[in-house]
């Protein structure tokens, strides 16, 4: 049994702490946010993540997890300090290392024994070197602090599973002994352990996320073409995904990628390139396509409803992905802002994220379930593919709506079945708005003439939402 300190009780820190404890280690979890710390001390987990409560409670009860806000206490007897603090984007896309710097300073000042600093947070290339310098600069006791880059690849919603069953463990260090010591911790997971230098590990993490974002933006671009050529993107993605050179993952068309990682890491990657005066036209396009996706959905709605002024639109799902309460850069928020700009009233429901969204969008009417959202709505937009939305009784939804229009922003429904019920169904890249379904379209010819102008307007709107600090 080793004593491990984990710095930061967010999605990564909580899962890392719980899972290392589950592997039999003693874990000290350090958190500086008082509200979060108080909640944890009262046994309340501040995030919603499947399977985490069970693992957390079991290890807490068995005395393997201790939560503290005190670095001296939190680092006592620890051999490792895993840094899992946030690295959000600043306005110009630069990753903000304020919390990493603070954690490093605190570690250097508080460590009573030599300790291995392990960077789990996603950080720009060269941060390992910076952390090593900061540790030397702030260290009071003359300890040596090897720095290991051990980026995390877990997915929210599957975080505990991903930690316990990683497809690889990446360990970057210039100090081979430190790298081996960190690798040893992961041995029970039976995953390939890749040892490299710090910079390679840091770059590989960014490239992984940028590549995932690229795949999704690519498939979203293809979906626009599928709409025009009467082809279903789901079938196309399935066929293309059978090729082992590509694989089938991250090929779902929809409202775009969001969350705490892909948007900030794409921006961080572009920023890293800018610093070295390298142009990345492909990655910039990946970002731009994503910014346009909410507008694509709203445009579909406008093609069906005409003016959106005064319309009541229901939004199903608010979190950036199902099984998570995380709303950072969630597509739902961009969609709602666009709809509000067009004069819509919004009704919304999400199983986990309403409290968080209500803080930034207080004017939305929050409902108890999807049926309440549907009541009197002129259209529904499915923004997050929670399982409970797949199991809705759509005939009831149909009967409750003012107009039976559904924009399926995550392509979870069967277009034929939806048409049979009587819905005007629009997916993302699932044949587009067909003439035969266009009967209830209320677009006047004047509005049709305006459509090209409105298109441009919507294309830039996600960019302006970003700029307004969302
Ligand atoms: N969330 C994910 O799915 C995911 C996946 C892989 C990698 N990552 C990366 O991991 C890092 C953490 O992400 P997250 O989503 O867990 O962040 P988060 O914002 O949910 O949590 C960070 C936590 O660290 C705490 N904190 C900040 N500074 C601290 C300090 N000096 N001492 C103690 N606590 C401190 C904050 O109060 C917060 O509770 C980021 O770099 C992120 O890019 C995240």
Tab-separated table of N, CA and C and ligand atoms in Angstrom, residues 6-15 29-34 36-37 40 46-47 49 68-69 71 83-88 96-107 119-123 151-157 159 205-206 209 259-262 264-265 320-321 324 326 328, ligand 1:
chain	number	residue	atom	x	y	z
A	6	UNK	N	-3.760	13.395	-4.090
A	6	UNK	CA	-4.364	13.855	-5.340
A	6	UNK	C	-4.798	15.303	-5.099
A	7	UNK	N	-4.369	16.192	-5.990
A	7	UNK	CA	-4.675	17.618	-5.818
A	7	UNK	C	-5.813	17.996	-6.762
A	8	UNK	N	-6.943	18.443	-6.182
A	8	UNK	CA	-8.088	18.863	-6.997
A	8	UNK	C	-9.172	17.803	-6.995
A	9	UNK	N	-10.329	18.153	-6.413
A	9	UNK	CA	-11.431	17.186	-6.336
A	9	UNK	C	-12.472	17.466	-7.414
A	10	UNK	N	-12.027	17.518	-8.659
A	10	UNK	CA	-12.952	17.662	-9.784
A	10	UNK	C	-13.229	16.288	-10.368
A	11	UNK	N	-13.648	16.252	-11.627
A	11	UNK	CA	-13.983	14.979	-12.275
A	11	UNK	C	-12.784	14.039	-12.265
A	12	UNK	N	-11.628	14.560	-12.638
A	12	UNK	CA	-10.441	13.705	-12.731
A	12	UNK	C	-9.918	13.362	-11.339
A	13	UNK	N	-9.824	14.367	-10.470
A	13	UNK	CA	-9.256	14.130	-9.138
A	13	UNK	C	-10.082	13.157	-8.317
A	14	UNK	N	-11.402	13.321	-8.342
A	14	UNK	CA	-12.262	12.435	-7.543
A	14	UNK	C	-12.167	11.000	-8.045
A	15	UNK	N	-12.178	10.844	-9.351
A	15	UNK	CA	-12.121	9.493	-9.918
A	15	UNK	C	-10.740	8.875	-9.662
A	29	UNK	N	-6.950	13.390	-0.569
A	29	UNK	CA	-7.457	14.253	-1.640
A	29	UNK	C	-7.480	15.695	-1.145
A	30	UNK	N	-6.763	16.557	-1.858
A	30	UNK	CA	-6.656	17.967	-1.464
A	30	UNK	C	-7.541	18.843	-2.340
A	31	UNK	N	-8.334	19.695	-1.692
A	31	UNK	CA	-9.227	20.577	-2.452
A	31	UNK	C	-9.204	21.958	-1.798
A	32	UNK	N	-9.112	23.016	-2.633
A	32	UNK	CA	-9.063	24.360	-2.042
A	32	UNK	C	-10.416	25.059	-2.030
A	33	UNK	N	-11.355	24.576	-2.811
A	33	UNK	CA	-12.663	25.215	-2.855
A	33	UNK	C	-13.461	24.796	-1.606
A	34	UNK	N	-13.817	25.822	-0.769
A	34	UNK	CA	-14.418	25.505	0.538
A	34	UNK	C	-15.752	24.781	0.408
A	36	UNK	N	-16.832	22.889	-1.989
A	36	UNK	CA	-16.591	21.526	-2.459
A	36	UNK	C	-16.040	20.663	-1.324
A	37	UNK	N	-15.115	21.271	-0.594
A	37	UNK	CA	-14.483	20.556	0.517
A	37	UNK	C	-15.525	20.223	1.590
A	40	UNK	N	-17.723	17.403	0.489
A	40	UNK	CA	-17.011	16.115	0.577
A	40	UNK	C	-16.874	15.664	2.025
A	46	UNK	N	-19.523	16.136	-5.130
A	46	UNK	CA	-19.975	17.342	-5.836
A	46	UNK	C	-20.247	17.134	-7.321
A	47	UNK	N	-20.007	15.952	-7.841
A	47	UNK	CA	-20.274	15.714	-9.268
A	47	UNK	C	-21.158	14.481	-9.415
A	49	UNK	N	-21.446	11.200	-11.465
A	49	UNK	CA	-20.649	10.335	-12.351
A	49	UNK	C	-21.009	8.878	-12.025
A	68	UNK	N	-8.986	16.715	2.512
A	68	UNK	CA	-8.491	17.825	3.325
A	68	UNK	C	-8.234	19.065	2.463
A	69	UNK	N	-8.193	20.201	3.137
A	69	UNK	CA	-7.825	21.433	2.445
A	69	UNK	C	-6.438	21.888	2.869
A	71	UNK	N	-2.490	21.394	2.932
A	71	UNK	CA	-1.439	20.716	2.150
A	71	UNK	C	-0.474	19.918	3.030
A	83	UNK	N	-1.380	15.909	-9.681
A	83	UNK	CA	-1.997	17.225	-9.889
A	83	UNK	C	-3.147	17.074	-10.897
A	84	UNK	N	-4.371	17.289	-10.397
A	84	UNK	CA	-5.556	17.093	-11.262
A	84	UNK	C	-6.437	18.339	-11.209
A	85	UNK	N	-5.801	19.500	-11.239
A	85	UNK	CA	-6.558	20.756	-11.172
A	85	UNK	C	-6.975	21.183	-12.581
A	86	UNK	N	-7.920	22.108	-12.650
A	86	UNK	CA	-8.426	22.547	-13.949
A	86	UNK	C	-7.399	23.372	-14.722
A	87	UNK	N	-7.487	23.296	-16.057
A	87	UNK	CA	-6.628	24.110	-16.930
A	87	UNK	C	-7.517	24.737	-18.018
A	88	UNK	N	-8.485	25.572	-17.598
A	88	UNK	CA	-9.435	26.122	-18.581
A	88	UNK	C	-8.774	27.109	-19.530
A	96	UNK	N	-5.050	28.195	-19.034
A	96	UNK	CA	-4.741	28.942	-17.818
A	96	UNK	C	-4.074	28.003	-16.814
A	97	UNK	N	-2.812	28.256	-16.536
A	97	UNK	CA	-2.053	27.374	-15.637
A	97	UNK	C	-2.009	27.892	-14.203
A	98	UNK	N	-2.887	28.862	-13.912
A	98	UNK	CA	-2.907	29.469	-12.583
A	98	UNK	C	-3.041	28.411	-11.482
A	99	UNK	N	-3.948	27.443	-11.671
A	99	UNK	CA	-4.201	26.453	-10.625
A	99	UNK	C	-3.069	25.427	-10.547
A	100	UNK	N	-2.454	25.160	-11.683
A	100	UNK	CA	-1.301	24.245	-11.675
A	100	UNK	C	-0.165	24.900	-10.898
A	101	UNK	N	0.096	26.171	-11.201
A	101	UNK	CA	1.184	26.895	-10.517
A	101	UNK	C	0.941	26.933	-9.015
A	102	UNK	N	-0.315	27.207	-8.641
A	102	UNK	CA	-0.647	27.294	-7.214
A	102	UNK	C	-0.442	25.938	-6.536
A	103	UNK	N	-0.918	24.887	-7.200
A	103	UNK	CA	-0.776	23.540	-6.619
A	103	UNK	C	0.706	23.200	-6.444
A	104	UNK	N	1.509	23.544	-7.451
A	104	UNK	CA	2.945	23.225	-7.413
A	104	UNK	C	3.637	23.991	-6.282
A	105	UNK	N	3.283	25.261	-6.159
A	105	UNK	CA	3.869	26.083	-5.091
A	105	UNK	C	3.518	25.477	-3.735
A	106	UNK	N	2.237	25.114	-3.579
A	106	UNK	CA	1.792	24.535	-2.307
A	106	UNK	C	2.499	23.212	-2.013
A	107	UNK	N	2.687	22.411	-3.045
A	107	UNK	CA	3.371	21.120	-2.844
A	107	UNK	C	4.810	21.386	-2.376
A	119	UNK	N	1.756	15.078	-13.174
A	119	UNK	CA	0.784	15.997	-13.779
A	119	UNK	C	-0.269	15.187	-14.532
A	120	UNK	N	-1.490	15.194	-13.987
A	120	UNK	CA	-2.613	14.496	-14.645
A	120	UNK	C	-3.401	15.466	-15.511
A	121	UNK	N	-3.391	16.736	-15.105
A	121	UNK	CA	-4.117	17.749	-15.876
A	121	UNK	C	-3.574	17.805	-17.300
A	122	UNK	N	-4.420	18.280	-18.215
A	122	UNK	CA	-3.973	18.464	-19.596
A	122	UNK	C	-3.256	19.807	-19.678
A	123	UNK	N	-1.993	19.765	-20.026
A	123	UNK	CA	-1.185	20.995	-19.989
A	123	UNK	C	-0.366	21.144	-21.269
A	151	UNK	N	-0.881	12.133	-18.453
A	151	UNK	CA	-2.181	12.691	-18.845
A	151	UNK	C	-3.316	11.688	-18.679
A	152	UNK	N	-4.487	12.237	-18.397
A	152	UNK	CA	-5.671	11.395	-18.176
A	152	UNK	C	-6.504	11.343	-19.457
A	153	UNK	N	-7.035	10.159	-19.754
A	153	UNK	CA	-7.827	9.996	-20.984
A	153	UNK	C	-9.281	9.611	-20.695
A	154	UNK	N	-9.695	9.642	-19.411
A	154	UNK	CA	-11.050	9.166	-19.099
A	154	UNK	C	-12.119	10.025	-19.764
A	155	UNK	N	-13.291	9.387	-19.953
A	155	UNK	CA	-14.448	10.101	-20.514
A	155	UNK	C	-15.466	10.295	-19.410
A	156	UNK	N	-15.991	11.516	-19.270
A	156	UNK	CA	-17.040	11.705	-18.267
A	156	UNK	C	-18.226	10.816	-18.628
A	157	UNK	N	-18.873	10.314	-17.603
A	157	UNK	CA	-19.989	9.382	-17.827
A	157	UNK	C	-19.507	7.938	-17.803
A	159	UNK	N	-16.168	7.437	-16.492
A	159	UNK	CA	-14.858	7.756	-15.929
A	159	UNK	C	-14.275	6.630	-15.070
A	205	UNK	N	-1.395	13.859	-25.550
A	205	UNK	CA	-2.727	14.103	-24.980
A	205	UNK	C	-3.495	15.125	-25.834
A	206	UNK	N	-2.815	16.227	-26.194
A	206	UNK	CA	-3.480	17.235	-27.033
A	206	UNK	C	-3.882	16.652	-28.384
A	209	UNK	N	-7.048	14.557	-28.289
A	209	UNK	CA	-8.309	15.308	-28.220
A	209	UNK	C	-8.581	16.084	-29.507
A	259	UNK	N	-18.176	20.203	-23.770
A	259	UNK	CA	-17.547	19.638	-22.579
A	259	UNK	C	-16.322	20.414	-22.145
A	260	UNK	N	-15.676	19.881	-21.132
A	260	UNK	CA	-14.570	20.614	-20.521
A	260	UNK	C	-13.258	20.363	-21.243
A	261	UNK	N	-13.216	19.388	-22.150
A	261	UNK	CA	-11.913	19.031	-22.734
A	261	UNK	C	-11.736	19.427	-24.197
A	262	UNK	N	-12.576	18.874	-25.091
A	262	UNK	CA	-12.298	19.097	-26.519
A	262	UNK	C	-12.242	20.582	-26.886
A	264	UNK	N	-11.588	23.296	-25.112
A	264	UNK	CA	-10.430	24.018	-24.567
A	264	UNK	C	-9.117	23.438	-25.119
A	265	UNK	N	-9.091	22.146	-25.383
A	265	UNK	CA	-7.842	21.566	-25.878
A	265	UNK	C	-7.591	21.933	-27.344
A	320	UNK	N	-23.422	18.410	-21.512
A	320	UNK	CA	-22.713	18.293	-22.788
A	320	UNK	C	-22.730	16.870	-23.323
A	321	UNK	N	-22.978	15.912	-22.402
A	321	UNK	CA	-23.149	14.526	-22.841
A	321	UNK	C	-24.013	13.811	-21.816
A	324	UNK	N	-23.870	12.738	-17.337
A	324	UNK	CA	-22.976	13.724	-16.737
A	324	UNK	C	-23.787	14.975	-16.408
A	326	UNK	N	-22.122	17.831	-16.328
A	326	UNK	CA	-21.176	18.851	-16.788
A	326	UNK	C	-21.795	19.659	-17.933
A	328	UNK	N	-20.099	22.450	-19.234
A	328	UNK	CA	-19.073	23.312	-19.837
A	328	UNK	C	-19.102	23.165	-21.359
B	1	LIG	N1	-13.106	16.170	-17.091
B	1	LIG	C1	-12.620	15.291	-17.945
B	1	LIG	O1	-13.335	14.504	-18.557
B	1	LIG	C2	-11.126	15.214	-18.178
B	1	LIG	C3	-10.601	14.111	-18.859
B	1	LIG	C4	-9.230	14.059	-19.068
B	1	LIG	C5	-8.416	15.096	-18.648
B	1	LIG	N2	-8.974	16.167	-18.022
B	1	LIG	C6	-8.077	17.238	-17.556
B	1	LIG	O2	-7.902	17.093	-16.154
B	1	LIG	C7	-7.822	18.375	-15.530
B	1	LIG	C8	-8.884	18.493	-14.462
B	1	LIG	O3	-10.138	18.445	-15.087
B	1	LIG	P1	-11.489	18.374	-14.236
B	1	LIG	O4	-12.597	18.283	-15.212
B	1	LIG	O5	-11.361	17.343	-13.184
B	1	LIG	O6	-11.456	19.816	-13.538
B	1	LIG	P2	-12.486	20.432	-12.511
B	1	LIG	O7	-12.549	21.872	-12.798
B	1	LIG	O8	-13.738	19.615	-12.472
B	1	LIG	O9	-11.778	20.215	-11.091
B	1	LIG	C9	-10.615	20.852	-10.687
B	1	LIG	C10	-10.642	20.921	-9.165
B	1	LIG	O10	-9.361	21.340	-8.698
B	1	LIG	C11	-9.549	22.231	-7.599
B	1	LIG	N3	-8.329	23.012	-7.440
B	1	LIG	C12	-7.856	24.009	-8.237
B	1	LIG	N4	-6.667	24.436	-7.784
B	1	LIG	C13	-6.365	23.698	-6.683
B	1	LIG	C14	-5.268	23.661	-5.795
B	1	LIG	N5	-4.212	24.467	-5.947
B	1	LIG	N6	-5.301	22.777	-4.777
B	1	LIG	C15	-6.343	21.944	-4.597
B	1	LIG	N7	-7.412	21.933	-5.420
B	1	LIG	C16	-7.427	22.790	-6.453
B	1	LIG	C17	-10.765	23.028	-8.009
B	1	LIG	O11	-11.357	23.679	-6.909
B	1	LIG	C18	-11.645	21.917	-8.609
B	1	LIG	O12	-12.441	21.310	-7.625
B	1	LIG	C19	-7.937	19.397	-16.654
B	1	LIG	O13	-6.660	19.773	-17.086
B	1	LIG	C20	-8.641	18.627	-17.747
B	1	LIG	O14	-8.335	19.121	-19.024
B	1	LIG	C21	-10.301	16.248	-17.756
